[in-house]
CSV table of C-alpha atoms in Angstrom, one decimal:
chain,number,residue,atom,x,y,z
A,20,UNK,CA,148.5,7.2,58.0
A,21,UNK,CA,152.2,5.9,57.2
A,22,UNK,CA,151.9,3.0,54.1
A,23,UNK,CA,153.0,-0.5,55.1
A,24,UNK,CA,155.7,-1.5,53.8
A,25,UNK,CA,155.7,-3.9,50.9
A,26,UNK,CA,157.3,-7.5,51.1
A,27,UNK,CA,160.7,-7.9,50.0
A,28,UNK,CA,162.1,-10.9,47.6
A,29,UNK,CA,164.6,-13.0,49.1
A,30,UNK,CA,167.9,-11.7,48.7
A,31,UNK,CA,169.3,-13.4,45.1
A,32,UNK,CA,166.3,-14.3,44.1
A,33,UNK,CA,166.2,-13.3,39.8
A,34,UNK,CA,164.6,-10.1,38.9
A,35,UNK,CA,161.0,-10.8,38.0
A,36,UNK,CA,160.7,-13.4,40.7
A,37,UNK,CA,157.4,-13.5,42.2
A,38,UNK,CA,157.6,-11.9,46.3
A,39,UNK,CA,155.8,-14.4,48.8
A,40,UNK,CA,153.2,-12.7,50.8
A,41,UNK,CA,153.2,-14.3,54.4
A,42,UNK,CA,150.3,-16.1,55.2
A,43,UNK,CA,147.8,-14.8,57.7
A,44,UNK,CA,147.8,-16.7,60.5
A,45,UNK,CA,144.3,-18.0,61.1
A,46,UNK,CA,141.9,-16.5,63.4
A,47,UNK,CA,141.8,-18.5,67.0
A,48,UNK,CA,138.7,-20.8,67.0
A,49,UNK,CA,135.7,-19.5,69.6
A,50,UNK,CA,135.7,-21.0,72.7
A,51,UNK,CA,132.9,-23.4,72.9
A,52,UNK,CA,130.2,-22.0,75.5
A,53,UNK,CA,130.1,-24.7,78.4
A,54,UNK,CA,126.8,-26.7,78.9
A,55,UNK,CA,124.7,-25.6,81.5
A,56,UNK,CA,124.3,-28.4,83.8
A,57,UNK,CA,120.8,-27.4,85.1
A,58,UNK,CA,119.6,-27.3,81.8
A,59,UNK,CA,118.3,-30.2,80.3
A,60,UNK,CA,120.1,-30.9,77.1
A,61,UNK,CA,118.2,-31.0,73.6
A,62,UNK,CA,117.1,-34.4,72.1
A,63,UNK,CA,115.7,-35.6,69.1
A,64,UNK,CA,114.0,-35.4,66.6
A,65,UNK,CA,111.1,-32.9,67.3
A,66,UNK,CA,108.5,-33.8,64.7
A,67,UNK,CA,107.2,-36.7,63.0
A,68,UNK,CA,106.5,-36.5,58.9
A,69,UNK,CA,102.4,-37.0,59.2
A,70,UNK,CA,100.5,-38.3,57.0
A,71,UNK,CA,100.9,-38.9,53.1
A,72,UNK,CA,99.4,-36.6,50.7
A,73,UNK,CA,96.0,-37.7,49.4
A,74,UNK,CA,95.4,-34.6,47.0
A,75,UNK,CA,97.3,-34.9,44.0
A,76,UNK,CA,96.2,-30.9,43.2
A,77,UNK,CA,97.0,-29.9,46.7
A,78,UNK,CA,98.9,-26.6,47.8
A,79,UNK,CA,101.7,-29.1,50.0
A,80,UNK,CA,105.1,-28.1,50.8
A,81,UNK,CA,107.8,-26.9,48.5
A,82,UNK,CA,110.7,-27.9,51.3
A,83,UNK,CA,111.4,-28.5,54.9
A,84,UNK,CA,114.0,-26.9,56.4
A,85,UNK,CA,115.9,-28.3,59.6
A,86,UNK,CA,116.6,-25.4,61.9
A,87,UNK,CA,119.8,-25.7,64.6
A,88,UNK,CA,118.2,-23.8,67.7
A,89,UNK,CA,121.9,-23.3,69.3
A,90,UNK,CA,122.1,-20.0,71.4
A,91,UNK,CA,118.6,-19.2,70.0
A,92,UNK,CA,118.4,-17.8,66.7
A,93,UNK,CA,116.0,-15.1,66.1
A,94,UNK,CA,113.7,-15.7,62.8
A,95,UNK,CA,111.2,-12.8,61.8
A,96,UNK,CA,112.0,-9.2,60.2
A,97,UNK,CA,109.9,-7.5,62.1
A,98,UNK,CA,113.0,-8.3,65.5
A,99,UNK,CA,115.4,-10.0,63.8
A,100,UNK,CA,117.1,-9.7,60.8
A,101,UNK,CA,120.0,-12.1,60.8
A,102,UNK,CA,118.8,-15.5,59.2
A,103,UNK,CA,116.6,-14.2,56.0
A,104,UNK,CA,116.4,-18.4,54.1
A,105,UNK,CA,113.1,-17.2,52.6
A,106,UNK,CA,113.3,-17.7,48.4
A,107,UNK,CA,111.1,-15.2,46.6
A,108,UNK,CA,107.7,-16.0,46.7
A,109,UNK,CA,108.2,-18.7,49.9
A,110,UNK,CA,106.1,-18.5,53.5
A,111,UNK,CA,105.8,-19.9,56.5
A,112,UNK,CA,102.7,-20.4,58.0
A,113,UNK,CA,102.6,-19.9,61.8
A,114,UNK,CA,99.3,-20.3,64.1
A,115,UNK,CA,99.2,-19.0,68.0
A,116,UNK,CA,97.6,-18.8,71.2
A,117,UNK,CA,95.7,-22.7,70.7
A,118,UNK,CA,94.5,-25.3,71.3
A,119,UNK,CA,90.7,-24.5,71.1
A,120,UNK,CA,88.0,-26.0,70.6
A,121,UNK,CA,86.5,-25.9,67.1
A,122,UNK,CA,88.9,-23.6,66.1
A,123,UNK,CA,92.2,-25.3,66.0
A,124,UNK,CA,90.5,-29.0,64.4
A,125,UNK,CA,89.4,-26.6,61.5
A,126,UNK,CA,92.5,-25.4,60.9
A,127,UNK,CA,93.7,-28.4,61.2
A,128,UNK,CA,91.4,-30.0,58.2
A,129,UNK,CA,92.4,-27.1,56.1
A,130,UNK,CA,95.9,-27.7,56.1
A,131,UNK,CA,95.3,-31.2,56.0
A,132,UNK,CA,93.2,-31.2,52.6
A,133,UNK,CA,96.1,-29.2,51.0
A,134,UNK,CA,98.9,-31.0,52.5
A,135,UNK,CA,100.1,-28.2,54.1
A,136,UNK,CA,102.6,-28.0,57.3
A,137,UNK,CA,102.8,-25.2,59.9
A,138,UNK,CA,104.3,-23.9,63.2
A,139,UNK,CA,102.1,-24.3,65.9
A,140,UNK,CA,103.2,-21.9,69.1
A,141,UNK,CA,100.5,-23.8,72.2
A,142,UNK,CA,99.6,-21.8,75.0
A,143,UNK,CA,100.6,-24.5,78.1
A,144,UNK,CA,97.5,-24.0,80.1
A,145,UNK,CA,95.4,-24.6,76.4
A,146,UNK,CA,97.6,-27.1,75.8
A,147,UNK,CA,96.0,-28.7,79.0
A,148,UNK,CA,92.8,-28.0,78.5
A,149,UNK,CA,92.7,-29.7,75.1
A,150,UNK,CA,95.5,-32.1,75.0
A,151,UNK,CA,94.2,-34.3,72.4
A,152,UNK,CA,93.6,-31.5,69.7
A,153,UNK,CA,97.4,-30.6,70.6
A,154,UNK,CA,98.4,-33.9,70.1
A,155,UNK,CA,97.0,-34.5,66.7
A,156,UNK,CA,98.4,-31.3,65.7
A,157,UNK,CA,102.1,-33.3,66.5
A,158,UNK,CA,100.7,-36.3,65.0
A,159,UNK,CA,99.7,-34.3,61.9
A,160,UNK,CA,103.3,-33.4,61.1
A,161,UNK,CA,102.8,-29.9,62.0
A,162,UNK,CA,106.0,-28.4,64.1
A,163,UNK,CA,104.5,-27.4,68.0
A,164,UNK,CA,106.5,-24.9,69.7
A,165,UNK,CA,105.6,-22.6,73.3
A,166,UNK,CA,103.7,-19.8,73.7
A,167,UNK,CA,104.2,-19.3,77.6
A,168,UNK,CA,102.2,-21.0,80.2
A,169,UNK,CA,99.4,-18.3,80.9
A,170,UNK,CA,100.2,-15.6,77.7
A,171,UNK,CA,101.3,-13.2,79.6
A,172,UNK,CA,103.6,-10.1,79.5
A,173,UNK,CA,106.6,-11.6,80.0
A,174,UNK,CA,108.0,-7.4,80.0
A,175,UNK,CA,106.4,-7.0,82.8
A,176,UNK,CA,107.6,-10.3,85.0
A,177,UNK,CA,110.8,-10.3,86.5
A,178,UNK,CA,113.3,-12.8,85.4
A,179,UNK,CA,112.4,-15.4,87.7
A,180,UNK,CA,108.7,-15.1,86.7
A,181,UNK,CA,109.6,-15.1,83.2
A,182,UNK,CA,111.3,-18.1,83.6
A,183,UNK,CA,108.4,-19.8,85.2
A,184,UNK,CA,105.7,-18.7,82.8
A,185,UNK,CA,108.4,-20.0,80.1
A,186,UNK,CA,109.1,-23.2,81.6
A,187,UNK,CA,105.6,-24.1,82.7
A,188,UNK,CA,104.4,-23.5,79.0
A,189,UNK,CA,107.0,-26.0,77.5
A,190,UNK,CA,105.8,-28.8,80.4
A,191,UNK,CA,102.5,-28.3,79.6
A,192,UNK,CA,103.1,-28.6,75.6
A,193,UNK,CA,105.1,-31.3,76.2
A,194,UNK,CA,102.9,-33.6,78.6
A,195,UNK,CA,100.2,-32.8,75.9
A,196,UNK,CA,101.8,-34.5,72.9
A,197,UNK,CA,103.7,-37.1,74.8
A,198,UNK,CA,107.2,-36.4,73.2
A,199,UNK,CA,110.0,-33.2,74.2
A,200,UNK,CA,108.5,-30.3,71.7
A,201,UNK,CA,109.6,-28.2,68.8
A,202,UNK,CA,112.7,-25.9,70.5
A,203,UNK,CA,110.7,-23.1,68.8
A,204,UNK,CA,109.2,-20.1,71.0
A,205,UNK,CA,107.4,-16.8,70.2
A,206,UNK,CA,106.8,-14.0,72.9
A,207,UNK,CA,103.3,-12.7,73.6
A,208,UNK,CA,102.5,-9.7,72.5
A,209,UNK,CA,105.6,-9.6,70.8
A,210,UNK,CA,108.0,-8.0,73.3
A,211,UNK,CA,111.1,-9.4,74.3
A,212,UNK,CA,112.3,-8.7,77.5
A,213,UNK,CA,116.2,-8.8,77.7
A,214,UNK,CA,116.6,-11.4,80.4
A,215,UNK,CA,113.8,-13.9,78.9
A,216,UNK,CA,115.6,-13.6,75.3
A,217,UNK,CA,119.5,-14.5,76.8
A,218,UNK,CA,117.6,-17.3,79.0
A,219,UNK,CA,116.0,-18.7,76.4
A,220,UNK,CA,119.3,-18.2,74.3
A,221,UNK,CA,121.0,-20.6,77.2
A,222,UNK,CA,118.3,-23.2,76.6
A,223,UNK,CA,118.7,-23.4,72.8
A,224,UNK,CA,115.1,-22.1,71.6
A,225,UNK,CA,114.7,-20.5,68.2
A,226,UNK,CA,112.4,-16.9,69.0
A,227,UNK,CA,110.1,-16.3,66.5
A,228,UNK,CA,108.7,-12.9,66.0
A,229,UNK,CA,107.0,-12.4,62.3
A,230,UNK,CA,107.5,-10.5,58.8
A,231,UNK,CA,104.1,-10.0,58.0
A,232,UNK,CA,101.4,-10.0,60.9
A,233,UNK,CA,97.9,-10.4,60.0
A,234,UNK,CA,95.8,-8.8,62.8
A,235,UNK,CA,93.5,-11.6,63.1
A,236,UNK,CA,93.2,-10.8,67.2
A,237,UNK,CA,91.5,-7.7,65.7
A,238,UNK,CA,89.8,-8.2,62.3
A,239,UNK,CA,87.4,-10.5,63.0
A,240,UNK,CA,86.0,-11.1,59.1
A,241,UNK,CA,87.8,-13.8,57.3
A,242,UNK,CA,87.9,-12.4,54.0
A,243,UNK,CA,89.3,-9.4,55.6
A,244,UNK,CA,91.7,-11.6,56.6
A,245,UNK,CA,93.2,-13.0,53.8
A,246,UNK,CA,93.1,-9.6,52.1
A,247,UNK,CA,95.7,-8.1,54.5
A,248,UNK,CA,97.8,-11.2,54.4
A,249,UNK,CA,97.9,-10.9,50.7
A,250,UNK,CA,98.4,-7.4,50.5
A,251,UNK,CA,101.5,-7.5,52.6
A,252,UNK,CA,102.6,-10.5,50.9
A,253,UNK,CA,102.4,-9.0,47.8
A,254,UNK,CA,104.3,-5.4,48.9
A,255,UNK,CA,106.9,-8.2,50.6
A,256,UNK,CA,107.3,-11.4,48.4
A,257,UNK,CA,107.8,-13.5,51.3
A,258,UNK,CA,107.8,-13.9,54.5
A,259,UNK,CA,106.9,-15.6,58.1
A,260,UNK,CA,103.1,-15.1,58.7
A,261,UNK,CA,101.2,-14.8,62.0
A,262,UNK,CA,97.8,-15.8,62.8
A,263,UNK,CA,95.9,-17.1,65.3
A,264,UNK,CA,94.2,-20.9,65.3
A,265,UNK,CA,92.7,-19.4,68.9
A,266,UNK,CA,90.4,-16.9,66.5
A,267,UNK,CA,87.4,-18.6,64.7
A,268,UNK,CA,87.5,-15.6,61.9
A,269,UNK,CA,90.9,-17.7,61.3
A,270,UNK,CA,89.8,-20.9,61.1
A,271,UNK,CA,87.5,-20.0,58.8
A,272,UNK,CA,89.6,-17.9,56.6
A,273,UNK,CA,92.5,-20.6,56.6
A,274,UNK,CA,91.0,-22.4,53.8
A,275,UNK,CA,90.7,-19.0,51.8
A,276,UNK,CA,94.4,-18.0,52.7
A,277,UNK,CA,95.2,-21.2,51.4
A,278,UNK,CA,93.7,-21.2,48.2
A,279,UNK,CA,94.5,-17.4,47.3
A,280,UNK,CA,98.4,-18.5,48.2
A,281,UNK,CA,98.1,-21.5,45.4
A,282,UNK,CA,96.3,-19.0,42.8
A,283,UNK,CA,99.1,-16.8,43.4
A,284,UNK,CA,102.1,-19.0,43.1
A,285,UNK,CA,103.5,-19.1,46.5
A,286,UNK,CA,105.3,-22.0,48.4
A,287,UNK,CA,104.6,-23.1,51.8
A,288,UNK,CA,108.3,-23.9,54.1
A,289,UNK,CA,107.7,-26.0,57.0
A,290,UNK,CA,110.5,-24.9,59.9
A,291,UNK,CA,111.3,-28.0,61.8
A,292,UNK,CA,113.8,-28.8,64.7
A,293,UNK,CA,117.1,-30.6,64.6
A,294,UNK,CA,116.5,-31.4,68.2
A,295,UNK,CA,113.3,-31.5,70.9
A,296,UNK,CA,113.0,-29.3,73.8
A,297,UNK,CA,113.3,-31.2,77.1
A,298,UNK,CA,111.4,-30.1,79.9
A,299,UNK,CA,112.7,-29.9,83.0
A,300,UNK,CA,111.3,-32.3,86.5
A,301,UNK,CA,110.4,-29.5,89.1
A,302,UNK,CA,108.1,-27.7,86.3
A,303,UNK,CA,106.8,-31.2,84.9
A,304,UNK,CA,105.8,-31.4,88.8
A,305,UNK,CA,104.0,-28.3,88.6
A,306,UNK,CA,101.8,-29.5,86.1
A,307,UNK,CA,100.8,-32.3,86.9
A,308,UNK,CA,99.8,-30.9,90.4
A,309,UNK,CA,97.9,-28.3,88.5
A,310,UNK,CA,95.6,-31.4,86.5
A,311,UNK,CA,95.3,-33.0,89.6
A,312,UNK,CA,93.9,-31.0,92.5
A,313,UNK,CA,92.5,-32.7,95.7
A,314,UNK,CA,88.8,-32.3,95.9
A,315,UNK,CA,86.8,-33.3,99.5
A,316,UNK,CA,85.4,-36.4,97.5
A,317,UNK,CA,88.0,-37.3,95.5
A,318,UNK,CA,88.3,-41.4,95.1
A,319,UNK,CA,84.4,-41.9,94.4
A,320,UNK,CA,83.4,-43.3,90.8
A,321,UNK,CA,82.3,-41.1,88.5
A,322,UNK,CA,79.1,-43.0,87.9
A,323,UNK,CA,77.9,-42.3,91.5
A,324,UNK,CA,78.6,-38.7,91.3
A,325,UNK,CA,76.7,-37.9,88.2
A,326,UNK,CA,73.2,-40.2,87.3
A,327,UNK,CA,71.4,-39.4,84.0
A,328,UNK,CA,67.6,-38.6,85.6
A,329,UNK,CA,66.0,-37.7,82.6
A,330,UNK,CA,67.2,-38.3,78.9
């Protein structure tokens, strides 16, 4: 390869005198990406602070960090390994596939007794059956993202279905809590199909995928639990966690996890949004035909369809 030639001083110039080095010009900015006008846009905030802190001993929250969705950043090791924020010793606690009954309140209590926020990724058609326990989870401070509308394989959908099951689940989340949602989404089963991840990119959404996974869909014992949360925490120093408030071996291992991460000196992040996740009209429509079906006797009072006989 020929050498470059070296900068010359200007003609005259004293010996010694220092040779200018032309500056670089600077790299052309990136074309902003145009709005998509059928996509409704972001708006905030996405999360309320919750309650104070009653326990002065409690595990809480060592910081909140605000998370810019734009173009939909990837967070978890185990897909992505751009944005690694995690300090030594730091976790976030992540919970899917709720809400359910029983399970997801005693969750809830858990993390409320140690002051404790979390990433909550709803299932939509959960999210309808149990609005109110998906609501108090918003109310609770906790961040609640999507988790589709039915769980499905979104790999095996095409991209018009994916978009649906996608769209569906953030409605549904959405008309639950009352207010646009956390733009934070994780894929079932953790596959991400191509055409799902650049439309979901379009929309602004944050995927989440996980650093250490703790197989609570298939150990059911909650000390068992913990222990593999803890081992991989302790091969990995840090990291994103997935569980499961759907599972009742979580809910009751959540207190365990909880005080196990205290003994051992680790600090809870809470992930939140810079902006909520709009839904959009024709899949807002969807749901609420879904909560309403027609039935033949639709219109009569409740009290003269069901009588107590016998009490």
């Amino acid at each position: 390869m020929p050498r470059a030639t070296p900068p010359q001083a200007r003609p005259g110039a004293p010996a010694g005198t220092p040779v200018a080095t032309p500056a670089a010009a600077p790299a052309p900015a990136p074309a902003a990406k145009a709005a998509n006008p059928n996509l409704p846009p972001l708006v905030g905030p996405a999360y309320v602070k919750g309650p104070a802190c009653a326990n002065p001993s409690a595990l809480g929250v060592s910081r909140t960090v605000l998370i810019d969705t734009s173009g939909g950043p990837g967070f978890g090791f185990e897909h992505f390994k751009q944005h690694d924020f995690l300090k030594p010793g730091e976790v976030v606690l992540t919970f899917d596939d709720g809400p359910w009954l029983g399970n997801t309140p005693a969750v809830l209590r858990a993390l409320e007794q140690e002051c404790v926020k979390a990433i909550f990724f709803s299932i939509g058609k959960h999210a309808t059956y149990y609005p109110d326990i998906i609501k108090q989870v918003y109310e609770a401070g906790h961040s609640v993202g999507s988790h589709t509308w039915s769980h499905v394989d979104l790999s095996k959908k095409t991209p018009d279905e994916q978009k649906e099951e996608i769209e569906k689940g953030i409605s549904a989340v959405k008309a639950a809590i009352g207010q646009p949602i956390a733009p934070f989404f994780r894929f079932p089963q953790l596959k991400h199909p191509a055409d799902a991840v650049a439309y979901l990119g379009d929309r602004n959404v944050a995927i989440f995928s996980t650093d250490l996974d703790s197989f609570d869909f298939r150990i059911k014992k909650p000390d068992q639990i913990v222990k593999r949360v803890m081992d991989k925490l302790a091969k990995h120093g840090k990291g994103i966690i997935l569980m499961h408030d759907f599972q009742h071996g979580t809910a009751q291992a959540t207190p365990m996890l909880l005080a196990e991460l205290k003994k051992g000196g680790y600090k809870v992040v809470h992930m939140v949004g810079a902006n909520g996740l709009q839904s959009m009209a024709q899949y807002d429509a969807m749901i609420a035909k879904n909560e309403k079906l027609p039935t033949a006797g639709a219109g009569r009072p409740t009290s003269s369809v069901v009588r107590t006989i016998d009490q």
